[in-house]
């Protein structure tokens, strides 16, 4: 091991999660779960990547209403939980740790994916300027998202409860080590947070406190199900994904940090910049050190996980600057042994974009290892 590698390969305890190293596989949507049921091929895929200190699964719908894309997995049916149990058993058999990402897409959906062809739900009836993926005649096809309807206030406790039930099933039934709440990338929780998508005039809209209410109710519901030490949360303050926009993200996210600090989470996972895109956006400035300071100042003790476009040098720099964990997304598509490749300083395989979303083993479980 090179001495500068030591920081990436040191063990770390995030809440109740004892991790072998600082390298995290970020959640990656791969659309290979027909009928939302995880397959044996998915068990192979995650197991191949289990030398990461922590695997975070692809975003996983907590309910059919929370579904927004073809062939993404769920956590709300017996067969889905059985499929995930095959995944977690296989990952645990090789010593890996795995949490599932809890997902409700809100308005980023299509009537074809909703029960009875219903419109998707959102804080406000504002259509996202974004696309989703349907599979038509076996071919993944991008289509505009459908116009959503605004949730009635009385419906919100039911959705919060669905997060609670999904978290409990994930840990108690499917043997996940924990859960990550997906509060990023323009999905339901992010839609409530940001004023570009939330025009409500009730307790869930308007002020920062009101827009953060849904997120905090979800976090409390999830921690009451599985404990804060098994709960992480992913946030993307200035992402451009799925038409996400807030006019003043700094005070919004610093308020969220101060509230989360009291809930004893395992980790805070921050996407810096535009998800899968530039880390710095000239028209969306954001002070990440101030965000981390707001969390620490309020007593937050969870691990600080950073993500987006990291390479080895950036990851080491982040760890030296106070991050605890570094998450890699796209590099994990083509490099199942990314941890070993980082240790050796490369080389990295290039991913094949044509097989990112949908399909079978090709471009999924057939990438070469450095050493066999
Ligand atoms: C890419 C394609 C579909 C969904 C996200 C869950 O951005 C996603 C996603 C990414 O968080």
Tab-separated table of C-alpha atoms and ligand atoms in Angstrom:
chain	number	residue	atom	x	y	z
A	1	UNK	CA	0.000	0.000	0.000
A	2	UNK	CA	1.316	3.489	-0.791
A	3	UNK	CA	1.365	5.622	2.340
A	4	UNK	CA	-0.986	8.182	0.771
A	5	UNK	CA	-3.523	5.349	0.321
A	6	UNK	CA	-3.834	4.872	4.040
A	7	UNK	CA	-6.659	7.359	4.388
A	8	UNK	CA	-8.859	5.662	1.756
A	9	UNK	CA	-8.321	2.216	3.250
A	10	UNK	CA	-8.733	2.947	6.938
A	11	UNK	CA	-11.788	1.396	8.642
A	12	UNK	CA	-14.577	3.673	9.812
A	13	UNK	CA	-17.698	3.367	11.932
A	14	UNK	CA	-20.677	5.353	10.622
A	15	UNK	CA	-23.426	5.070	13.227
A	16	UNK	CA	-24.018	1.316	13.614
A	17	UNK	CA	-22.268	0.571	10.294
A	18	UNK	CA	-18.731	-0.791	10.742
A	19	UNK	CA	-17.048	-0.214	7.374
A	20	UNK	CA	-13.782	-1.768	6.147
A	21	UNK	CA	-12.709	1.331	4.197
A	22	UNK	CA	-13.861	4.839	3.202
A	23	UNK	CA	-14.957	3.882	-0.317
A	24	UNK	CA	-18.706	3.863	-0.979
A	25	UNK	CA	-20.538	2.639	-4.052
A	26	UNK	CA	-23.043	5.418	-4.798
A	27	UNK	CA	-26.614	4.530	-5.802
A	28	UNK	CA	-26.918	3.805	-9.539
A	29	UNK	CA	-30.187	3.223	-11.378
A	30	UNK	CA	-29.766	0.256	-13.770
A	31	UNK	CA	-33.361	-0.750	-14.668
A	32	UNK	CA	-32.854	-4.505	-14.511
A	33	UNK	CA	-35.672	-5.470	-12.134
A	34	UNK	CA	-38.743	-6.477	-14.184
A	35	UNK	CA	-41.944	-6.173	-12.114
A	36	UNK	CA	-39.788	-4.310	-9.561
A	37	UNK	CA	-38.363	-7.646	-8.311
A	38	UNK	CA	-34.592	-7.864	-7.716
A	39	UNK	CA	-33.076	-10.750	-9.688
A	40	UNK	CA	-30.210	-13.203	-9.054
A	41	UNK	CA	-28.204	-11.205	-11.612
A	42	UNK	CA	-28.526	-8.166	-9.345
A	43	UNK	CA	-27.166	-10.268	-6.465
A	44	UNK	CA	-24.105	-11.055	-8.615
A	45	UNK	CA	-23.687	-7.384	-9.550
A	46	UNK	CA	-23.690	-6.124	-5.967
A	47	UNK	CA	-21.557	-9.026	-4.723
A	48	UNK	CA	-18.901	-8.266	-7.354
A	49	UNK	CA	-18.684	-4.746	-5.873
A	50	UNK	CA	-18.684	-5.738	-2.181
A	51	UNK	CA	-15.054	-4.693	-1.538
A	52	UNK	CA	-16.404	-1.142	-1.202
A	53	UNK	CA	-16.674	-0.219	2.472
A	54	UNK	CA	-20.381	0.354	1.836
A	55	UNK	CA	-22.726	-0.443	-1.042
A	56	UNK	CA	-25.736	1.824	-1.489
A	57	UNK	CA	-28.320	0.172	-3.715
A	58	UNK	CA	-29.925	1.802	-6.691
A	59	UNK	CA	-32.945	3.918	-5.774
A	60	UNK	CA	-35.768	1.575	-4.699
A	61	UNK	CA	-39.439	2.549	-4.698
A	62	UNK	CA	-41.246	2.431	-1.342
A	63	UNK	CA	-44.639	2.091	-3.067
A	64	UNK	CA	-46.089	1.858	-6.543
A	65	UNK	CA	-46.996	5.528	-6.274
A	66	UNK	CA	-43.276	6.138	-5.686
A	67	UNK	CA	-42.320	4.444	-8.973
A	68	UNK	CA	-41.118	6.607	-11.823
A	69	UNK	CA	-39.129	4.436	-14.230
A	70	UNK	CA	-39.413	1.102	-15.982
A	71	UNK	CA	-37.878	-1.923	-14.266
A	72	UNK	CA	-36.573	-0.214	-11.142
A	73	UNK	CA	-36.856	-2.305	-7.976
A	74	UNK	CA	-39.310	-1.901	-5.112
A	75	UNK	CA	-39.546	-2.683	-1.418
A	76	UNK	CA	-43.313	-3.010	-1.049
A	77	UNK	CA	-44.073	-6.589	-2.095
A	78	UNK	CA	-43.108	-10.009	-0.724
A	79	UNK	CA	-41.324	-11.076	-3.902
A	80	UNK	CA	-39.412	-7.786	-3.952
A	81	UNK	CA	-38.264	-8.346	-0.366
A	82	UNK	CA	-37.347	-11.964	-1.176
A	83	UNK	CA	-35.323	-10.761	-4.156
A	84	UNK	CA	-33.485	-8.245	-1.985
A	85	UNK	CA	-32.811	-10.921	0.640
A	86	UNK	CA	-30.940	-12.914	-2.014
A	87	UNK	CA	-28.869	-9.777	-2.680
A	88	UNK	CA	-28.044	-9.018	0.964
A	89	UNK	CA	-27.273	-12.695	1.785
A	90	UNK	CA	-24.851	-12.851	-1.118
A	91	UNK	CA	-23.154	-9.539	-0.213
A	92	UNK	CA	-22.886	-10.521	3.458
A	93	UNK	CA	-21.392	-13.901	2.530
A	94	UNK	CA	-18.340	-12.087	1.144
A	95	UNK	CA	-18.156	-9.640	4.069
A	96	UNK	CA	-19.821	-6.635	2.394
A	97	UNK	CA	-22.146	-4.031	3.902
A	98	UNK	CA	-25.225	-2.825	2.033
A	99	UNK	CA	-27.955	-0.246	2.608
A	100	UNK	CA	-31.005	0.283	0.412
A	101	UNK	CA	-31.954	3.685	-0.959
A	102	UNK	CA	-35.593	4.567	-0.139
A	103	UNK	CA	-37.229	6.374	-3.049
A	104	UNK	CA	-40.452	8.150	-3.848
A	105	UNK	CA	-40.175	9.959	-7.174
A	106	UNK	CA	-43.118	12.324	-6.652
A	107	UNK	CA	-43.763	14.149	-9.919
A	108	UNK	CA	-40.930	12.429	-11.830
A	109	UNK	CA	-43.198	9.672	-13.094
A	110	UNK	CA	-45.610	8.729	-15.814
A	111	UNK	CA	-49.256	7.699	-15.734
A	112	UNK	CA	-48.216	4.358	-17.337
A	113	UNK	CA	-46.337	3.490	-14.122
A	114	UNK	CA	-49.062	4.548	-11.687
A	115	UNK	CA	-51.915	2.410	-10.414
A	116	UNK	CA	-54.943	2.806	-12.641
A	117	UNK	CA	-53.074	5.288	-14.858
A	118	UNK	CA	-53.366	7.932	-12.116
A	119	UNK	CA	-51.349	11.145	-12.307
A	120	UNK	CA	-48.121	11.219	-10.245
A	121	UNK	CA	-48.238	13.128	-6.947
A	122	UNK	CA	-46.238	16.208	-5.960
A	123	UNK	CA	-46.261	19.066	-3.442
A	124	UNK	CA	-47.792	21.287	-6.147
A	125	UNK	CA	-49.336	20.633	-9.554
A	126	UNK	CA	-46.277	21.793	-11.498
A	127	UNK	CA	-44.949	19.527	-14.245
A	128	UNK	CA	-41.215	18.828	-14.079
A	129	UNK	CA	-39.298	19.708	-17.223
A	130	UNK	CA	-37.623	16.316	-17.342
A	131	UNK	CA	-37.936	12.843	-18.807
A	132	UNK	CA	-38.387	9.342	-17.497
A	133	UNK	CA	-37.737	5.955	-19.060
A	134	UNK	CA	-40.469	3.566	-20.145
A	135	UNK	CA	-39.718	0.263	-21.847
A	136	UNK	CA	-41.707	0.008	-25.073
A	137	UNK	CA	-41.494	-3.284	-26.999
A	138	UNK	CA	-38.387	-4.150	-24.999
A	139	UNK	CA	-36.635	-0.894	-25.865
A	140	UNK	CA	-35.874	1.750	-23.194
A	141	UNK	CA	-37.523	4.967	-24.374
A	142	UNK	CA	-37.290	8.461	-22.857
A	143	UNK	CA	-40.653	10.192	-22.453
A	144	UNK	CA	-41.667	13.484	-20.770
A	145	UNK	CA	-43.007	13.076	-17.228
A	146	UNK	CA	-46.783	13.373	-16.738
A	147	UNK	CA	-48.524	16.367	-15.154
A	148	UNK	CA	-48.756	15.709	-11.383
A	149	UNK	CA	-51.564	16.480	-8.959
A	150	UNK	CA	-50.892	18.264	-5.658
A	151	UNK	CA	-51.021	16.048	-2.578
A	152	UNK	CA	-53.755	16.854	-0.063
A	153	UNK	CA	-52.336	17.510	3.403
A	154	UNK	CA	-54.303	14.530	4.736
A	155	UNK	CA	-52.404	12.202	2.362
A	156	UNK	CA	-48.976	13.119	3.721
A	157	UNK	CA	-49.015	10.998	6.920
A	158	UNK	CA	-49.756	7.934	4.790
A	159	UNK	CA	-46.676	8.551	2.638
A	160	UNK	CA	-44.544	9.151	5.737
A	161	UNK	CA	-45.804	5.848	7.100
A	162	UNK	CA	-44.850	4.131	3.839
A	163	UNK	CA	-41.229	5.218	4.400
A	164	UNK	CA	-41.429	3.784	7.925
A	165	UNK	CA	-42.786	0.442	6.689
A	166	UNK	CA	-40.251	0.205	3.846
A	167	UNK	CA	-37.350	0.886	6.235
A	168	UNK	CA	-38.564	-1.706	8.727
A	169	UNK	CA	-39.067	-4.322	5.986
A	170	UNK	CA	-35.654	-3.535	4.515
A	171	UNK	CA	-33.819	-4.191	7.774
A	172	UNK	CA	-36.030	-6.782	9.498
A	173	UNK	CA	-37.119	-8.825	6.480
A	174	UNK	CA	-34.528	-8.222	3.760
A	175	UNK	CA	-31.512	-8.062	6.130
A	176	UNK	CA	-30.129	-4.758	4.877
A	177	UNK	CA	-27.527	-3.171	7.171
A	178	UNK	CA	-29.473	0.068	6.963
A	179	UNK	CA	-31.268	2.497	4.681
A	180	UNK	CA	-30.494	5.720	2.849
A	181	UNK	CA	-33.312	8.237	2.440
A	182	UNK	CA	-33.221	9.633	-1.113
A	183	UNK	CA	-33.818	13.344	-0.572
A	184	UNK	CA	-31.874	14.469	-3.655
A	185	UNK	CA	-32.153	14.881	-7.423
A	186	UNK	CA	-35.570	16.455	-7.716
A	187	UNK	CA	-37.619	13.563	-6.315
A	188	UNK	CA	-40.470	13.885	-3.806
A	189	UNK	CA	-38.556	15.030	-0.725
A	190	UNK	CA	-36.455	17.468	-2.784
A	191	UNK	CA	-39.665	18.718	-4.449
A	192	UNK	CA	-41.014	19.651	-1.009
A	193	UNK	CA	-37.729	21.295	0.016
A	194	UNK	CA	-37.248	23.575	-2.969
A	195	UNK	CA	-39.372	26.575	-3.870
A	196	UNK	CA	-39.214	25.846	-7.605
A	197	UNK	CA	-41.511	22.845	-7.059
A	198	UNK	CA	-43.288	23.714	-3.793
A	199	UNK	CA	-45.907	26.491	-3.943
A	200	UNK	CA	-48.029	25.152	-1.075
A	201	UNK	CA	-49.703	27.557	1.298
A	202	UNK	CA	-50.257	25.047	4.140
A	203	UNK	CA	-47.814	23.787	6.815
A	204	UNK	CA	-45.727	22.063	4.110
A	205	UNK	CA	-44.954	25.119	1.973
A	206	UNK	CA	-43.749	28.705	2.152
A	207	UNK	CA	-41.086	29.169	4.837
A	208	UNK	CA	-37.921	27.065	5.013
A	209	UNK	CA	-39.279	25.408	8.158
A	210	UNK	CA	-42.456	24.430	6.327
A	211	UNK	CA	-40.703	23.156	3.194
A	212	UNK	CA	-38.360	21.024	5.364
A	213	UNK	CA	-41.269	19.574	7.372
A	214	UNK	CA	-41.917	16.617	5.069
A	215	UNK	CA	-38.219	15.639	5.015
A	216	UNK	CA	-37.970	15.771	8.797
A	217	UNK	CA	-41.170	13.764	9.254
A	218	UNK	CA	-39.758	11.107	6.920
A	219	UNK	CA	-36.412	11.015	8.745
A	220	UNK	CA	-38.141	10.638	12.130
A	221	UNK	CA	-40.399	7.889	10.758
A	222	UNK	CA	-37.415	5.989	9.351
A	223	UNK	CA	-35.225	6.367	12.449
A	224	UNK	CA	-38.126	5.209	14.620
A	225	UNK	CA	-38.261	2.056	12.456
A	226	UNK	CA	-34.566	1.138	12.214
A	227	UNK	CA	-32.649	3.568	14.452
A	228	UNK	CA	-30.623	6.630	13.486
A	229	UNK	CA	-27.437	4.553	13.471
A	230	UNK	CA	-28.768	2.596	10.488
A	231	UNK	CA	-30.086	5.630	8.622
A	232	UNK	CA	-28.316	7.845	6.101
A	233	UNK	CA	-29.690	10.633	3.924
A	234	UNK	CA	-28.690	11.885	0.481
A	235	UNK	CA	-29.081	15.549	-0.410
A	236	UNK	CA	-28.205	17.589	-3.509
A	237	UNK	CA	-28.440	21.288	-2.621
A	238	UNK	CA	-27.912	22.696	-6.131
A	239	UNK	CA	-28.412	19.781	-8.496
A	240	UNK	CA	-30.068	20.545	-11.807
A	241	UNK	CA	-31.520	17.003	-12.036
A	242	UNK	CA	-35.213	16.672	-12.777
A	243	UNK	CA	-35.856	20.413	-12.858
A	244	UNK	CA	-34.849	20.861	-9.200
A	245	UNK	CA	-34.434	24.517	-8.233
A	246	UNK	CA	-34.381	26.598	-5.092
A	247	UNK	CA	-33.926	30.369	-5.024
A	248	UNK	CA	-31.862	30.313	-1.786
A	249	UNK	CA	-30.368	26.872	-1.143
A	250	UNK	CA	-27.729	27.925	1.415
A	251	UNK	CA	-30.067	28.893	4.271
A	252	UNK	CA	-32.468	26.074	3.336
A	253	UNK	CA	-29.844	23.344	3.606
A	254	UNK	CA	-28.136	24.873	6.648
A	255	UNK	CA	-31.521	24.761	8.417
A	256	UNK	CA	-31.948	21.116	7.358
A	257	UNK	CA	-28.469	20.341	8.730
A	258	UNK	CA	-29.225	21.923	12.093
A	259	UNK	CA	-32.386	19.813	12.376
A	260	UNK	CA	-30.726	16.584	11.223
A	261	UNK	CA	-27.929	17.107	13.744
A	262	UNK	CA	-30.273	16.140	16.573
A	263	UNK	CA	-31.418	12.868	14.955
A	264	UNK	CA	-28.146	10.874	15.316
A	265	UNK	CA	-27.926	9.610	11.736
A	266	UNK	CA	-25.205	7.238	10.497
A	267	UNK	CA	-24.243	9.564	7.671
A	268	UNK	CA	-25.016	12.638	5.593
A	269	UNK	CA	-24.408	12.086	1.855
A	270	UNK	CA	-23.942	15.246	-0.189
A	271	UNK	CA	-23.902	15.486	-3.989
A	272	UNK	CA	-21.694	18.483	-4.740
A	273	UNK	CA	-22.818	20.375	-7.866
A	274	UNK	CA	-24.927	18.881	-10.652
A	275	UNK	CA	-25.540	15.134	-10.229
A	276	UNK	CA	-23.260	13.327	-12.675
A	277	UNK	CA	-22.193	16.713	-14.071
A	278	UNK	CA	-20.061	19.714	-13.107
A	279	UNK	CA	-19.021	19.932	-9.454
A	280	UNK	CA	-19.197	23.741	-9.582
A	281	UNK	CA	-22.108	25.638	-11.153
A	282	UNK	CA	-21.443	29.340	-11.777
A	283	UNK	CA	-25.163	30.220	-11.597
A	284	UNK	CA	-25.758	28.053	-8.488
A	285	UNK	CA	-22.985	28.868	-6.003
A	286	UNK	CA	-22.939	26.843	-2.792
A	287	UNK	CA	-20.643	26.782	0.247
A	288	UNK	CA	-20.194	23.108	1.244
A	289	UNK	CA	-17.757	23.756	4.120
A	290	UNK	CA	-20.406	26.081	5.616
A	291	UNK	CA	-22.968	23.273	5.261
A	292	UNK	CA	-20.715	20.832	7.121
A	293	UNK	CA	-20.008	23.492	9.760
A	294	UNK	CA	-23.752	24.055	10.270
A	295	UNK	CA	-24.176	20.340	10.953
A	296	UNK	CA	-21.220	20.168	13.357
A	297	UNK	CA	-22.225	23.387	15.135
A	298	UNK	CA	-25.637	21.895	15.904
A	299	UNK	CA	-23.963	18.801	17.369
A	300	UNK	CA	-24.217	16.510	14.321
A	301	UNK	CA	-21.992	13.453	14.719
A	302	UNK	CA	-22.913	11.466	11.603
A	303	UNK	CA	-20.297	10.575	9.008
A	304	UNK	CA	-19.834	13.155	6.248
A	305	UNK	CA	-20.003	11.465	2.839
A	306	UNK	CA	-19.222	13.380	-0.336
A	307	UNK	CA	-19.960	12.477	-3.925
A	308	UNK	CA	-19.844	13.579	-7.535
A	309	UNK	CA	-17.162	13.182	-10.131
A	310	UNK	CA	-14.479	12.108	-7.664
A	311	UNK	CA	-11.244	10.494	-8.744
A	312	UNK	CA	-8.549	9.183	-6.429
A	313	UNK	CA	-6.874	12.574	-5.948
A	314	UNK	CA	-10.145	14.418	-5.281
A	315	UNK	CA	-11.296	11.664	-2.922
A	316	UNK	CA	-8.078	11.833	-0.899
A	317	UNK	CA	-8.290	15.611	-0.822
A	318	UNK	CA	-11.886	15.397	0.461
A	319	UNK	CA	-10.854	12.968	3.216
A	320	UNK	CA	-7.909	15.193	4.190
A	321	UNK	CA	-10.319	18.143	4.325
A	322	UNK	CA	-12.606	16.428	6.823
A	323	UNK	CA	-14.944	14.164	4.864
A	324	UNK	CA	-15.265	10.690	6.394
A	325	UNK	CA	-16.478	8.740	3.357
A	326	UNK	CA	-16.216	9.175	-0.426
A	327	UNK	CA	-18.861	7.840	-2.822
A	328	UNK	CA	-18.142	6.824	-6.425
A	329	UNK	CA	-20.990	6.325	-8.891
A	330	UNK	CA	-20.223	5.853	-12.579
A	331	UNK	CA	-16.724	4.392	-11.972
A	332	UNK	CA	-18.477	1.490	-10.218
A	333	UNK	CA	-20.424	0.580	-13.343
A	334	UNK	CA	-17.341	-0.636	-15.191
A	335	UNK	CA	-14.989	-1.337	-12.266
A	336	UNK	CA	-16.417	-3.866	-9.818
A	337	UNK	CA	-13.028	-3.935	-8.063
A	338	UNK	CA	-12.790	-0.131	-7.915
A	339	UNK	CA	-11.325	-0.287	-4.393
A	340	UNK	CA	-8.421	-2.397	-5.608
A	341	UNK	CA	-7.968	-0.200	-8.673
A	342	UNK	CA	-7.822	2.914	-6.478
A	343	UNK	CA	-5.214	1.205	-4.342
A	344	UNK	CA	-3.080	0.605	-7.437
A	345	UNK	CA	-3.795	4.017	-8.931
A	346	UNK	CA	-5.755	2.553	-11.868
A	347	UNK	CA	-6.268	1.741	-14.670
A	348	UNK	CA	-10.057	2.178	-14.870
A	349	UNK	CA	-12.385	0.525	-17.402
A	350	UNK	CA	-14.706	2.852	-19.368
A	351	UNK	CA	-18.444	2.176	-18.941
A	352	UNK	CA	-20.624	1.452	-21.968
A	353	UNK	CA	-23.433	4.039	-21.917
A	354	UNK	CA	-25.688	1.946	-24.155
A	355	UNK	CA	-26.044	-0.632	-21.339
A	356	UNK	CA	-26.404	1.735	-18.364
A	357	UNK	CA	-30.193	1.423	-18.234
A	358	UNK	CA	-31.984	-1.850	-18.887
A	359	UNK	CA	-30.843	-5.142	-20.419
A	360	UNK	CA	-29.121	-8.147	-18.871
A	361	UNK	CA	-25.600	-9.227	-17.954
A	362	UNK	CA	-23.951	-7.341	-20.815
A	363	UNK	CA	-22.491	-4.098	-19.482
A	364	UNK	CA	-23.624	-5.119	-15.991
A	365	UNK	CA	-21.823	-8.138	-14.555
A	366	UNK	CA	-19.281	-8.742	-17.341
A	367	UNK	CA	-16.677	-6.035	-16.635
A	368	UNK	CA	-13.155	-7.383	-16.119
A	369	UNK	CA	-11.312	-7.439	-12.827
A	370	UNK	CA	-7.770	-6.128	-12.563
A	371	UNK	CA	-6.535	-9.380	-10.988
A	372	UNK	CA	-8.376	-12.638	-11.254
B	1	LIG	C1	-30.599	8.092	-13.449
B	1	LIG	C2	-31.689	7.550	-14.101
B	1	LIG	C3	-32.847	7.338	-13.389
B	1	LIG	C4	-32.919	7.651	-12.045
B	1	LIG	C5	-31.239	9.736	-9.376
B	1	LIG	C6	-32.532	7.731	-9.091
B	1	LIG	O1	-30.777	10.592	-10.136
B	1	LIG	C7	-31.889	8.520	-9.940
B	1	LIG	C8	-31.813	8.195	-11.394
B	1	LIG	C9	-30.653	8.410	-12.120
B	1	LIG	O2	-31.182	9.858	-8.155
